PDB file of C-alpha atoms and ligand atoms in Angstrom:
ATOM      1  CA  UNK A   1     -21.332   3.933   2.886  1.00  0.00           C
ATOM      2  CA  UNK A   2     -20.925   5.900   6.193  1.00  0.00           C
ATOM      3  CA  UNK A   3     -17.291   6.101   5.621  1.00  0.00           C
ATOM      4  CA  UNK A   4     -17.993   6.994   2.435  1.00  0.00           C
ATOM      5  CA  UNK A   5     -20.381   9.711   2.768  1.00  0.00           C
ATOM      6  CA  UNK A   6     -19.344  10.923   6.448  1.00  0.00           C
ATOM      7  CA  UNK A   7     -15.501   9.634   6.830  1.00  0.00           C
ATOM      8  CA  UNK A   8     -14.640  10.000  10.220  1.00  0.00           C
ATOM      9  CA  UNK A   9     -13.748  13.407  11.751  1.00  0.00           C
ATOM     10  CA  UNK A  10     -12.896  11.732  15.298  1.00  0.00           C
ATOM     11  CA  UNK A  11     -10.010   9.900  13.181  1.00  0.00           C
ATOM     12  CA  UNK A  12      -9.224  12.947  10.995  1.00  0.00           C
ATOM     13  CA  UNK A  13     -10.651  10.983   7.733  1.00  0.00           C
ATOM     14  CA  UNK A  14     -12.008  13.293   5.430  1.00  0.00           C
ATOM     15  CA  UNK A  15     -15.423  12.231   3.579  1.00  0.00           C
ATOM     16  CA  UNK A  16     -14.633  10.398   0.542  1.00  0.00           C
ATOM     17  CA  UNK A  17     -17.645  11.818  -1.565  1.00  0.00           C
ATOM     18  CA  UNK A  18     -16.144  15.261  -1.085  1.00  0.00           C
ATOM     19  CA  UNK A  19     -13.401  14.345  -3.783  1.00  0.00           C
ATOM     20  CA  UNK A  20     -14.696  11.104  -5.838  1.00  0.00           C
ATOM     21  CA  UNK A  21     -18.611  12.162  -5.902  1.00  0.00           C
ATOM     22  CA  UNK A  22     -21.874  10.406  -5.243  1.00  0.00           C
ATOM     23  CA  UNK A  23     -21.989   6.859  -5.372  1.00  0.00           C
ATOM     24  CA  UNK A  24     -18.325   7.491  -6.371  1.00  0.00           C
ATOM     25  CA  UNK A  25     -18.964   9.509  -9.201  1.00  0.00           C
ATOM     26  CA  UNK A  26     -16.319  12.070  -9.508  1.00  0.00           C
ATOM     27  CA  UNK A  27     -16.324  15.279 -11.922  1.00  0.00           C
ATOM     28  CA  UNK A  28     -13.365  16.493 -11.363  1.00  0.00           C
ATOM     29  CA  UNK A  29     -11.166  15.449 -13.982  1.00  0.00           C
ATOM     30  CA  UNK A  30      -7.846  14.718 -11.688  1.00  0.00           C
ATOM     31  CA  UNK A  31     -10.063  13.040  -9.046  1.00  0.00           C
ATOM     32  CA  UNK A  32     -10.656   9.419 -10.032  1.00  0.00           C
ATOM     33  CA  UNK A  33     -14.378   7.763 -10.451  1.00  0.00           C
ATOM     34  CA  UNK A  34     -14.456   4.922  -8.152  1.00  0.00           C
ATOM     35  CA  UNK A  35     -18.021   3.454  -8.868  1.00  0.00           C
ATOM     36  CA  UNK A  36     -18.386   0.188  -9.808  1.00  0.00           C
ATOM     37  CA  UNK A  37     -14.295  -0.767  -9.988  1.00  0.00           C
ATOM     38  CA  UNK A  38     -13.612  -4.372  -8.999  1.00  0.00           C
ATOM     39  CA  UNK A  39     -13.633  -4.313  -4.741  1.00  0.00           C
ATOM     40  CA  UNK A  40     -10.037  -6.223  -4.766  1.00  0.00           C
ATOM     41  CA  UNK A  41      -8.826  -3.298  -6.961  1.00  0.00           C
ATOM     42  CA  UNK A  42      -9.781  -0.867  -4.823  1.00  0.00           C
ATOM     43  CA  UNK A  43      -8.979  -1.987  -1.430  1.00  0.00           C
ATOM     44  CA  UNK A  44      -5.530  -2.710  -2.973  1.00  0.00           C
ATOM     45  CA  UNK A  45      -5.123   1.325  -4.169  1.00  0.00           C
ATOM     46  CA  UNK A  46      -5.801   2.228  -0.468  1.00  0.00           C
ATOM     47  CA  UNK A  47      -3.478  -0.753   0.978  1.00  0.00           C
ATOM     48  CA  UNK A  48      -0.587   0.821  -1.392  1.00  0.00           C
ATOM     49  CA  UNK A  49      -1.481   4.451  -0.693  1.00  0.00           C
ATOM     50  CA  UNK A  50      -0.099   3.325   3.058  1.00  0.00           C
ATOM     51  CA  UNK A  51       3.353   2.107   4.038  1.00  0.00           C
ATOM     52  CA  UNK A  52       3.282  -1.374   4.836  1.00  0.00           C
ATOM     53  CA  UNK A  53       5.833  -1.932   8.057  1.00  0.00           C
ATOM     54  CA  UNK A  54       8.977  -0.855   7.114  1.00  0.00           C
ATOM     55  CA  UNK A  55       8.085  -0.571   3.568  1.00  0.00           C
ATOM     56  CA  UNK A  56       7.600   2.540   2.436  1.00  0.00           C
ATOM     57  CA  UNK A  57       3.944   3.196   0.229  1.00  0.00           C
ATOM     58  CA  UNK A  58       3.271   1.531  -3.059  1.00  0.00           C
ATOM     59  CA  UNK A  59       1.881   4.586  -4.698  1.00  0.00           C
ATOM     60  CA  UNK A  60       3.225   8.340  -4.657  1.00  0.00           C
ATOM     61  CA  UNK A  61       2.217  11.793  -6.661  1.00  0.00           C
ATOM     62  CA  UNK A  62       4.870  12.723  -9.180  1.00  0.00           C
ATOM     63  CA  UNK A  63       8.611  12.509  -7.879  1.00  0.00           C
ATOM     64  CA  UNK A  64       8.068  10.648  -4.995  1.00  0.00           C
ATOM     65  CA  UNK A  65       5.809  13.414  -3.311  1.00  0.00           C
ATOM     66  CA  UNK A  66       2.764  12.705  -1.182  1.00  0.00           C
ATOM     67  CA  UNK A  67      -0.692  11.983  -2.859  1.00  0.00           C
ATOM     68  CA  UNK A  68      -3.668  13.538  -1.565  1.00  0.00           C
ATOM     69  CA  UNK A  69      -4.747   9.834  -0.608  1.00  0.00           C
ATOM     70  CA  UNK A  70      -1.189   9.437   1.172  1.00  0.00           C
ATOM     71  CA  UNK A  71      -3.052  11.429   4.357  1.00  0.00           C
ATOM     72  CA  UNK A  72      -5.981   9.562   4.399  1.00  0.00           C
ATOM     73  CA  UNK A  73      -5.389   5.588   3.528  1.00  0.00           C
ATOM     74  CA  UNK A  74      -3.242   5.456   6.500  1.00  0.00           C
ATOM     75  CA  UNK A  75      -5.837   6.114   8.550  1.00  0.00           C
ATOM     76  CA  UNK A  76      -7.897   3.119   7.707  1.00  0.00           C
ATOM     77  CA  UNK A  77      -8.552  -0.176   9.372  1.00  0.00           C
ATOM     78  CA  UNK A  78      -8.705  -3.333   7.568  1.00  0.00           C
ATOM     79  CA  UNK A  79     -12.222  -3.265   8.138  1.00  0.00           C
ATOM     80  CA  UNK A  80     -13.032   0.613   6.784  1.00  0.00           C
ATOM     81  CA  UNK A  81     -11.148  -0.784   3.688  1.00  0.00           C
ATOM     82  CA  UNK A  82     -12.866  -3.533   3.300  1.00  0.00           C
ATOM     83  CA  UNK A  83     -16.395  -2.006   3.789  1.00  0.00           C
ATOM     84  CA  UNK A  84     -16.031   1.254   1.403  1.00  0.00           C
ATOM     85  CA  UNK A  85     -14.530  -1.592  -1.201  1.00  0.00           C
ATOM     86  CA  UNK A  86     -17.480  -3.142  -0.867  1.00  0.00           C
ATOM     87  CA  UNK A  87     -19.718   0.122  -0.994  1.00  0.00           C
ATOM     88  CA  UNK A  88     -17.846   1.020  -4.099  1.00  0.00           C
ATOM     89  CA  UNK A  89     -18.078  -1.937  -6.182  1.00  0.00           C
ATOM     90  CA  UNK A  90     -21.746  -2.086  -6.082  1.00  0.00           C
ATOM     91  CA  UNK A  91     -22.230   1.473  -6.983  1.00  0.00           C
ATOM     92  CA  UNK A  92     -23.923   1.907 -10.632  1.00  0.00           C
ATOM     93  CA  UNK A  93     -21.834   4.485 -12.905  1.00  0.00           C
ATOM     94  CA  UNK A  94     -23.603   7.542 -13.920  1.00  0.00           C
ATOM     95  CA  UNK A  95     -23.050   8.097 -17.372  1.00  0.00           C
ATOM     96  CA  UNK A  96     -23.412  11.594 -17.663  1.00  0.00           C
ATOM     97  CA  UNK A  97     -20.985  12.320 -14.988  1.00  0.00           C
ATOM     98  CA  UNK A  98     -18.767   9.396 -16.921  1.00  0.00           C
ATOM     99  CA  UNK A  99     -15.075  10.933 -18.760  1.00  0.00           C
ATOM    100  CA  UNK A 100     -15.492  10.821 -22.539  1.00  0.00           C
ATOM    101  CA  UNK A 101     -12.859  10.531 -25.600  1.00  0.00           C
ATOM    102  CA  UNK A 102     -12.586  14.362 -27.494  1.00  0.00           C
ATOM    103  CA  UNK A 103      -9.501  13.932 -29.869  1.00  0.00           C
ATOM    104  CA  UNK A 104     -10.681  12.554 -32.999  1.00  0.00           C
ATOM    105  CA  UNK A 105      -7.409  12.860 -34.607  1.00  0.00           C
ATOM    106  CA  UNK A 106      -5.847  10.060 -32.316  1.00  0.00           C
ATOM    107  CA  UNK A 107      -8.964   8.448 -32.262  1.00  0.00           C
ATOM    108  CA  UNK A 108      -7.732   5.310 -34.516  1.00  0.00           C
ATOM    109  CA  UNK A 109      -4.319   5.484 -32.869  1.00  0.00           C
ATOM    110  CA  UNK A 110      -5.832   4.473 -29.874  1.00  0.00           C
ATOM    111  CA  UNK A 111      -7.778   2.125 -30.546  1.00  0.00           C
ATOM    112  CA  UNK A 112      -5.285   0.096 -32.318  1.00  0.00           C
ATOM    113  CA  UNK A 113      -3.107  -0.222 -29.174  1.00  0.00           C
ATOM    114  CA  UNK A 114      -6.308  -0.308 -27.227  1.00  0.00           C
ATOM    115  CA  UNK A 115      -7.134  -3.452 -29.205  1.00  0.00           C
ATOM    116  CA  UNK A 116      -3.838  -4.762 -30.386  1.00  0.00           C
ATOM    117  CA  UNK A 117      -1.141  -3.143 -28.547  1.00  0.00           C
ATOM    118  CA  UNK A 118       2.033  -2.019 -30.579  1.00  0.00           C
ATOM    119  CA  UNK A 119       3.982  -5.032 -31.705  1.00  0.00           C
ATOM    120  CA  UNK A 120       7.389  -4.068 -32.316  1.00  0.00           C
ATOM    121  CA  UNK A 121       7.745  -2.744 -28.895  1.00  0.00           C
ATOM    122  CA  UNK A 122       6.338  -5.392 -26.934  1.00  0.00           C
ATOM    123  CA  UNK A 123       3.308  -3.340 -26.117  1.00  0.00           C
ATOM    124  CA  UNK A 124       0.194  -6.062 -25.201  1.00  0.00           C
ATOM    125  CA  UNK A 125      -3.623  -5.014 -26.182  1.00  0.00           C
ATOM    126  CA  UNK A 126      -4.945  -3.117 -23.033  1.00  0.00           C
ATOM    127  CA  UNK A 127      -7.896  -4.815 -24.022  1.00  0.00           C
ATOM    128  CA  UNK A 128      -6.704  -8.262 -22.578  1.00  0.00           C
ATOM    129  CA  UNK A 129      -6.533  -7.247 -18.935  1.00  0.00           C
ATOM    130  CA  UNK A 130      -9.050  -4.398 -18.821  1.00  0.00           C
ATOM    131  CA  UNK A 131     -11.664  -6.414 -20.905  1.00  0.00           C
ATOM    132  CA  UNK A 132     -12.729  -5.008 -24.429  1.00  0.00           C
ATOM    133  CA  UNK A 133     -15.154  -3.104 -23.447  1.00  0.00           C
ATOM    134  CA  UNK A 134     -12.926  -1.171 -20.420  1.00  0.00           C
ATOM    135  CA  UNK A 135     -15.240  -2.464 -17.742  1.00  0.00           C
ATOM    136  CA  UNK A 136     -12.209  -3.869 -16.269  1.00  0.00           C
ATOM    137  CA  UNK A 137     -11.663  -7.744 -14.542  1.00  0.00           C
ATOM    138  CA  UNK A 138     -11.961  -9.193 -11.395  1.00  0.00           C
ATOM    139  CA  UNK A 139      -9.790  -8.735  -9.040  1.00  0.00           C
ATOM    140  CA  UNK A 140      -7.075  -6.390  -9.490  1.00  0.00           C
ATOM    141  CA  UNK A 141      -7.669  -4.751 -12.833  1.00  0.00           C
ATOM    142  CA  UNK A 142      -9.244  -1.912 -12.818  1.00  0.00           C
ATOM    143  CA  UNK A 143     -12.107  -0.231 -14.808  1.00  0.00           C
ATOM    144  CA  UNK A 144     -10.732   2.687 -17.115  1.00  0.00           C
ATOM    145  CA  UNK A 145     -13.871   2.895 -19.456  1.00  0.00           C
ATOM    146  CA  UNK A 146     -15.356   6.256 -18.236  1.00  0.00           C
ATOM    147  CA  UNK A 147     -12.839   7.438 -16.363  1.00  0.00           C
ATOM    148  CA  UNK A 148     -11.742  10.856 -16.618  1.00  0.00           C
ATOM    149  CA  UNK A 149      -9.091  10.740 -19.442  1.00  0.00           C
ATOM    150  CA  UNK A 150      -6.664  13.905 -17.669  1.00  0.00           C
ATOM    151  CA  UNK A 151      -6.402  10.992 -15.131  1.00  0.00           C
ATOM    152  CA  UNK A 152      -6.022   8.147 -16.798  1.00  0.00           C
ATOM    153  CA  UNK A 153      -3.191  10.050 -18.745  1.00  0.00           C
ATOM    154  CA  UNK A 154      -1.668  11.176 -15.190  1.00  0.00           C
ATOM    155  CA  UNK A 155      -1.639   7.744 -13.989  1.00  0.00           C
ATOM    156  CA  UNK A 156       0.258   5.997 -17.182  1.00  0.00           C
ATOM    157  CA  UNK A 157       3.130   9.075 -16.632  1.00  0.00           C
ATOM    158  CA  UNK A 158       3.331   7.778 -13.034  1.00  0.00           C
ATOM    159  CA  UNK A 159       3.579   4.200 -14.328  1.00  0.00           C
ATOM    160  CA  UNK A 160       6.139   5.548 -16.246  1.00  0.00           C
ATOM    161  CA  UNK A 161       8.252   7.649 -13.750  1.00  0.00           C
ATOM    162  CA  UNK A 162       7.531   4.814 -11.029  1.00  0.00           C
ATOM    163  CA  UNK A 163       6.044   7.196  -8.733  1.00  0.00           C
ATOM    164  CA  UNK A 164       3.084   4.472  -9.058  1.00  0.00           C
ATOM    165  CA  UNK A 165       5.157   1.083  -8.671  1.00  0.00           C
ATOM    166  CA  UNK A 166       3.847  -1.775 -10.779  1.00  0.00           C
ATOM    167  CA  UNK A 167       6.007  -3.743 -12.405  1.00  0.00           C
ATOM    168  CA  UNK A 168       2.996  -4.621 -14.949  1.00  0.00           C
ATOM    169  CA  UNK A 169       2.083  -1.546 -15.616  1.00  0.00           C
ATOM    170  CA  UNK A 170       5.703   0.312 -15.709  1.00  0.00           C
ATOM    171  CA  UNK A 171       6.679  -1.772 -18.391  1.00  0.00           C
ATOM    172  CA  UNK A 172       3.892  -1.002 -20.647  1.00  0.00           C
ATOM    173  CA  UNK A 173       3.582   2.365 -20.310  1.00  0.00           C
ATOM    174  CA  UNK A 174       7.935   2.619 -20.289  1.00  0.00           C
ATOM    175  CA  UNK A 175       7.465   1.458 -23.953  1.00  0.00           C
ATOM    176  CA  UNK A 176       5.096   4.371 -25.084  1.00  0.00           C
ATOM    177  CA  UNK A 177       5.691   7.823 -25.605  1.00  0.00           C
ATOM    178  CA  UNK A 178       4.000  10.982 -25.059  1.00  0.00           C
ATOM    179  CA  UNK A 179       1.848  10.758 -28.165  1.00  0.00           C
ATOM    180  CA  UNK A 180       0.707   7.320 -27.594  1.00  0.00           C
ATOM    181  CA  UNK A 181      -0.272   7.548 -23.977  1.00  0.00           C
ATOM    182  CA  UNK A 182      -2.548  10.650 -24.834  1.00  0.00           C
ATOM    183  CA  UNK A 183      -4.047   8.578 -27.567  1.00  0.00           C
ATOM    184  CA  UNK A 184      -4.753   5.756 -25.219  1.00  0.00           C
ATOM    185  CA  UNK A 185      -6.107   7.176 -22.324  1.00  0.00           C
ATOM    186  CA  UNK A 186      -8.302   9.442 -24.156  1.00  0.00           C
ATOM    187  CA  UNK A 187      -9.514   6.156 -26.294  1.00  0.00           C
ATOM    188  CA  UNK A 188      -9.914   3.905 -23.582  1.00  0.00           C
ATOM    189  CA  UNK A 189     -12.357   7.074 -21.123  1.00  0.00           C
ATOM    190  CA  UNK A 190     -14.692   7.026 -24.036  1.00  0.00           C
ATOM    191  CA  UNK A 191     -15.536   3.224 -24.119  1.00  0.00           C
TER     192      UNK A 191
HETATM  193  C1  HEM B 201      -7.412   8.144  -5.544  1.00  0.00           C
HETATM  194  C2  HEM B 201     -10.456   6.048  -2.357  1.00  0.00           C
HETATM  195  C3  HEM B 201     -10.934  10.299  -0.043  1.00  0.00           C
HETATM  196  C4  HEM B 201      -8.697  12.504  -3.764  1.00  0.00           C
HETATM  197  C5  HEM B 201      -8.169   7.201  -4.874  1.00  0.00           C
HETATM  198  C6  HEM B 201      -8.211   5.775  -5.170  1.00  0.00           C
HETATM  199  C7  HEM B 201      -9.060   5.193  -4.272  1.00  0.00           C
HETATM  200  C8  HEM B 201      -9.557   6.243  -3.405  1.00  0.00           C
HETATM  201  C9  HEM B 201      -9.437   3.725  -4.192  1.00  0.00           C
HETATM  202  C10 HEM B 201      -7.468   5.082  -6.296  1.00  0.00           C
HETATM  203  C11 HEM B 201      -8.388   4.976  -7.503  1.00  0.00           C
HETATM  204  C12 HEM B 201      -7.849   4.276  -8.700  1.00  0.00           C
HETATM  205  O1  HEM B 201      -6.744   3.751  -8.647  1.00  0.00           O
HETATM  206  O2  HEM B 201      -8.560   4.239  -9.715  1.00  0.00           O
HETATM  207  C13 HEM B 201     -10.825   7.009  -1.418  1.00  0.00           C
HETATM  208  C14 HEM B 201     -11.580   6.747  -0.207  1.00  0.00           C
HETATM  209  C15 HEM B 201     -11.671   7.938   0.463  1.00  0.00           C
HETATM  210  C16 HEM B 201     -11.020   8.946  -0.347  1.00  0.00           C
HETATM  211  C17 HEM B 201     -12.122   5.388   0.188  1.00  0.00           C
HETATM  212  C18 HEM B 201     -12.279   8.207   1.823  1.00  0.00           C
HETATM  213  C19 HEM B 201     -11.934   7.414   2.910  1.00  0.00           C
HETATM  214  C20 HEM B 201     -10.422  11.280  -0.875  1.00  0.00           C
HETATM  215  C21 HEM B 201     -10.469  12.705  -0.591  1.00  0.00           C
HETATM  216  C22 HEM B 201      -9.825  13.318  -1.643  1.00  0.00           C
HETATM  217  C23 HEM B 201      -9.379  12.291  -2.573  1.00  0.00           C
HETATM  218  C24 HEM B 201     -11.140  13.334   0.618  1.00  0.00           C
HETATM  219  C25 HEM B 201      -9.581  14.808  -1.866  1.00  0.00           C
HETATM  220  C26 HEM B 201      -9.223  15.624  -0.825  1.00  0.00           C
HETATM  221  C27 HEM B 201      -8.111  11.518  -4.530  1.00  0.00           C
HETATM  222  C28 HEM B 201      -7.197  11.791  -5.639  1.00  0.00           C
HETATM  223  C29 HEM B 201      -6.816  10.525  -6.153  1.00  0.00           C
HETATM  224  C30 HEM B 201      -7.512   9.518  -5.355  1.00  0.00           C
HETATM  225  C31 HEM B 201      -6.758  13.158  -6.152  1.00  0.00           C
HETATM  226  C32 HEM B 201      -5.793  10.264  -7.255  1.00  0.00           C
HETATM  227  C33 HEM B 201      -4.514  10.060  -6.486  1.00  0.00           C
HETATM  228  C34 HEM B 201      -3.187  10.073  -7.179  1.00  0.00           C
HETATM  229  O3  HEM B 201      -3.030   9.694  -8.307  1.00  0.00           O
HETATM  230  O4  HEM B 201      -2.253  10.455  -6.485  1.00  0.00           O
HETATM  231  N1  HEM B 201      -9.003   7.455  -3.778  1.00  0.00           N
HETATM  232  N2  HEM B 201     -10.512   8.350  -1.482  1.00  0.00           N
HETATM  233  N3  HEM B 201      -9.759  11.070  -2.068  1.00  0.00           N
HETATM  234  N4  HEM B 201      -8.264  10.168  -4.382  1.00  0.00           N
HETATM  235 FE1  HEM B 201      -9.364   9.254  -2.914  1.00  0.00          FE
HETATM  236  C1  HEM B 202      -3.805  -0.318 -14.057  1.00  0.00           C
HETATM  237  C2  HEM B 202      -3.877   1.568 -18.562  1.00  0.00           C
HETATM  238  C3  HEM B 202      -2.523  -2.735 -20.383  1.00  0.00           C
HETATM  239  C4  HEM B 202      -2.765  -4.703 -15.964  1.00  0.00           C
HETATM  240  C5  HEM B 202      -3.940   0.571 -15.110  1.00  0.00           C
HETATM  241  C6  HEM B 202      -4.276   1.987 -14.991  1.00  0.00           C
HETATM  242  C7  HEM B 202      -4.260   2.503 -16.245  1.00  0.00           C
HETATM  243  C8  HEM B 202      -3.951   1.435 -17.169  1.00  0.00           C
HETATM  244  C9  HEM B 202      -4.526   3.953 -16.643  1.00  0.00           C
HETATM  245  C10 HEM B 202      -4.581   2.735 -13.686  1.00  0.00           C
HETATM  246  C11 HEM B 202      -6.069   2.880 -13.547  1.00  0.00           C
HETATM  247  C12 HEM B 202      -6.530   3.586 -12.301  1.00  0.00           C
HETATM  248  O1  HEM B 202      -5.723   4.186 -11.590  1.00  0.00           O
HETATM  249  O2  HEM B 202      -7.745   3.571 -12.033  1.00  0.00           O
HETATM  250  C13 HEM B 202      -3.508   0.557 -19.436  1.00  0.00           C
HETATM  251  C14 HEM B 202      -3.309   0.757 -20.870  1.00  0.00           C
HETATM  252  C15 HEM B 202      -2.878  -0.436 -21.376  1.00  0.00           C
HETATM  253  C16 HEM B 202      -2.865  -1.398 -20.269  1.00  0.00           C
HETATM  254  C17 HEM B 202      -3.538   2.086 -21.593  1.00  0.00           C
HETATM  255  C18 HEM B 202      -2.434  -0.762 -22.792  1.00  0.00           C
HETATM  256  C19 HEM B 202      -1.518   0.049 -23.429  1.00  0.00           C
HETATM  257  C20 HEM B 202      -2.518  -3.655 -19.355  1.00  0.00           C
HETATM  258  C21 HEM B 202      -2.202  -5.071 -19.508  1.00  0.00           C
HETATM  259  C22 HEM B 202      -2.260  -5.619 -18.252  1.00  0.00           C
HETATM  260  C23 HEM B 202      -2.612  -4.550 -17.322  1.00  0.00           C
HETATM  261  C24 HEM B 202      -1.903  -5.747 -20.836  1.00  0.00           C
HETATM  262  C25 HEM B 202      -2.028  -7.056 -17.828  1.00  0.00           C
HETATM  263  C26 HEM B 202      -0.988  -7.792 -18.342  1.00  0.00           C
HETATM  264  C27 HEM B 202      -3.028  -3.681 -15.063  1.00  0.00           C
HETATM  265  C28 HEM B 202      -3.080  -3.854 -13.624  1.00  0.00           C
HETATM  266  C29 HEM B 202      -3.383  -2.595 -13.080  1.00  0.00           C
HETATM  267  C30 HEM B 202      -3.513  -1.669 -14.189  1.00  0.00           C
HETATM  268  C31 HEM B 202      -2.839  -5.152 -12.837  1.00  0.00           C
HETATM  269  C32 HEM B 202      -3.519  -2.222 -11.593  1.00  0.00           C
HETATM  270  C33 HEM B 202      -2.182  -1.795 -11.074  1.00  0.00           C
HETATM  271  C34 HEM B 202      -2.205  -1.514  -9.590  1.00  0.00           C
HETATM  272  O3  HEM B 202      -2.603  -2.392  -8.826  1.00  0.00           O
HETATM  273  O4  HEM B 202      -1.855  -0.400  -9.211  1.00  0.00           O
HETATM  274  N1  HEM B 202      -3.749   0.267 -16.455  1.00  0.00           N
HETATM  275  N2  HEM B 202      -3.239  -0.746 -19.124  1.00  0.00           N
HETATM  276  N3  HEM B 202      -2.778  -3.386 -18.031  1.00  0.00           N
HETATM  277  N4  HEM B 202      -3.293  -2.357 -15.382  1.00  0.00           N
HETATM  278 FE1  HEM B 202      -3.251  -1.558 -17.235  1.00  0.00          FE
END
């Protein structure tokens, strides 16, 4: 929490509330929520957010370009990792800070890859890794119920491009297009 709430200016680690919000409830719709997301999940994020040796980082912005988080993760110990993780994960979500669906026109479209995926292009349910209900699984997969949808949408592009490398993840979202990745990532912030 005092990493959280504080960071560390002595380090040059900004507070982490200033972006993601209280208790890790952001409102700013680029800026992911982090509250209540499985603790494995998110100490992974800020373990790819850093080159690892002589590896270079996991997880970029768009074209290869820095992330906002690409400053800051590297900074961490093991143990500052380990401990906001921790805060996080036992954070409750606020609701009515919480992203929402708003296109009822690809309302249905969504939910049928949500729930089913899209068969004849090898597209699995979302549904069987983030749980039905988008609360997301222990350990690595992540909660997208409530999550700002501008972000979601954001992410699945950098799934996509492979800014964001994950081979699980790259070759879902390389079988979608435009259309359907809007559809989804709306759906899936309102559950
Ligand atoms: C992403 C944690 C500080 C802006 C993330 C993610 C985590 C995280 C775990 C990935 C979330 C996910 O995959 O769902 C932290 C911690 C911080 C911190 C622990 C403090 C030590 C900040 C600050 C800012 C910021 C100060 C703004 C200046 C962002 C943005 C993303 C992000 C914009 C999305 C990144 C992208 O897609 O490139 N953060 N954060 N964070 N964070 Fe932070
Ligand atoms: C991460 C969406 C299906 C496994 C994510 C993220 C999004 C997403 C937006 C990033 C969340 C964040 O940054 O907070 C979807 C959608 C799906 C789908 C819309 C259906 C079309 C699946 C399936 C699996 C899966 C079927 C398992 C086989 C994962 C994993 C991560 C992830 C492991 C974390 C990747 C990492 O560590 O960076 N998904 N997903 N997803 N998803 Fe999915």
């Amino acid at each position: 929490e005092q990493l959280f709430v504080n960071g560390d200016p002595a380090r040059g680690v900004l507070a982490c509330v200033t972006c993601h919000g209280d208790g890790g409830n952001s409102t700013i719709p680029m800026n992911p929520n982090l509250a209540a997301m499985p603790h494995e999940y998110i100490a992974k994020q800020l373990r790819d957010f850093a080159p690892q040796g002589d590896k270079p980082a996991v997880r970029t912005g768009a074209d290869g370009a820095p992330s906002i988080m690409s400053t800051i993760a590297p900074a961490l110990t093991a143990q500052d990792i380990a401990n906001v993780s921790l805060y996080l994960s036992h954070q409750k979500m606020d609701w009515d800070k919480a992203g929402t669906a708003s296109k009822e026109a690809s309302m249905e479209r969504g939910q049928t890859i949500w729930r089913a995926g899209i068969a004849d292009r090898q597209v699995p349910a979302c549904a069987a890794c983030h749980s039905a209900n988008g609360a997301g699984l222990p350990a690595e997969f992540p909660r997208l119920a409530g999550q700002h949808p501008e972000y979601l949408l954001d992410q699945l592009k950098l799934f996509r491009s492979g800014d964001r490398a994950n081979s699980i993840m790259h070759d879902i979202a390389d079988r979608m297009n435009d259309k359907d990745l809007a559809a989804v990532a709306d759906y899936a912030a309102g559950l």
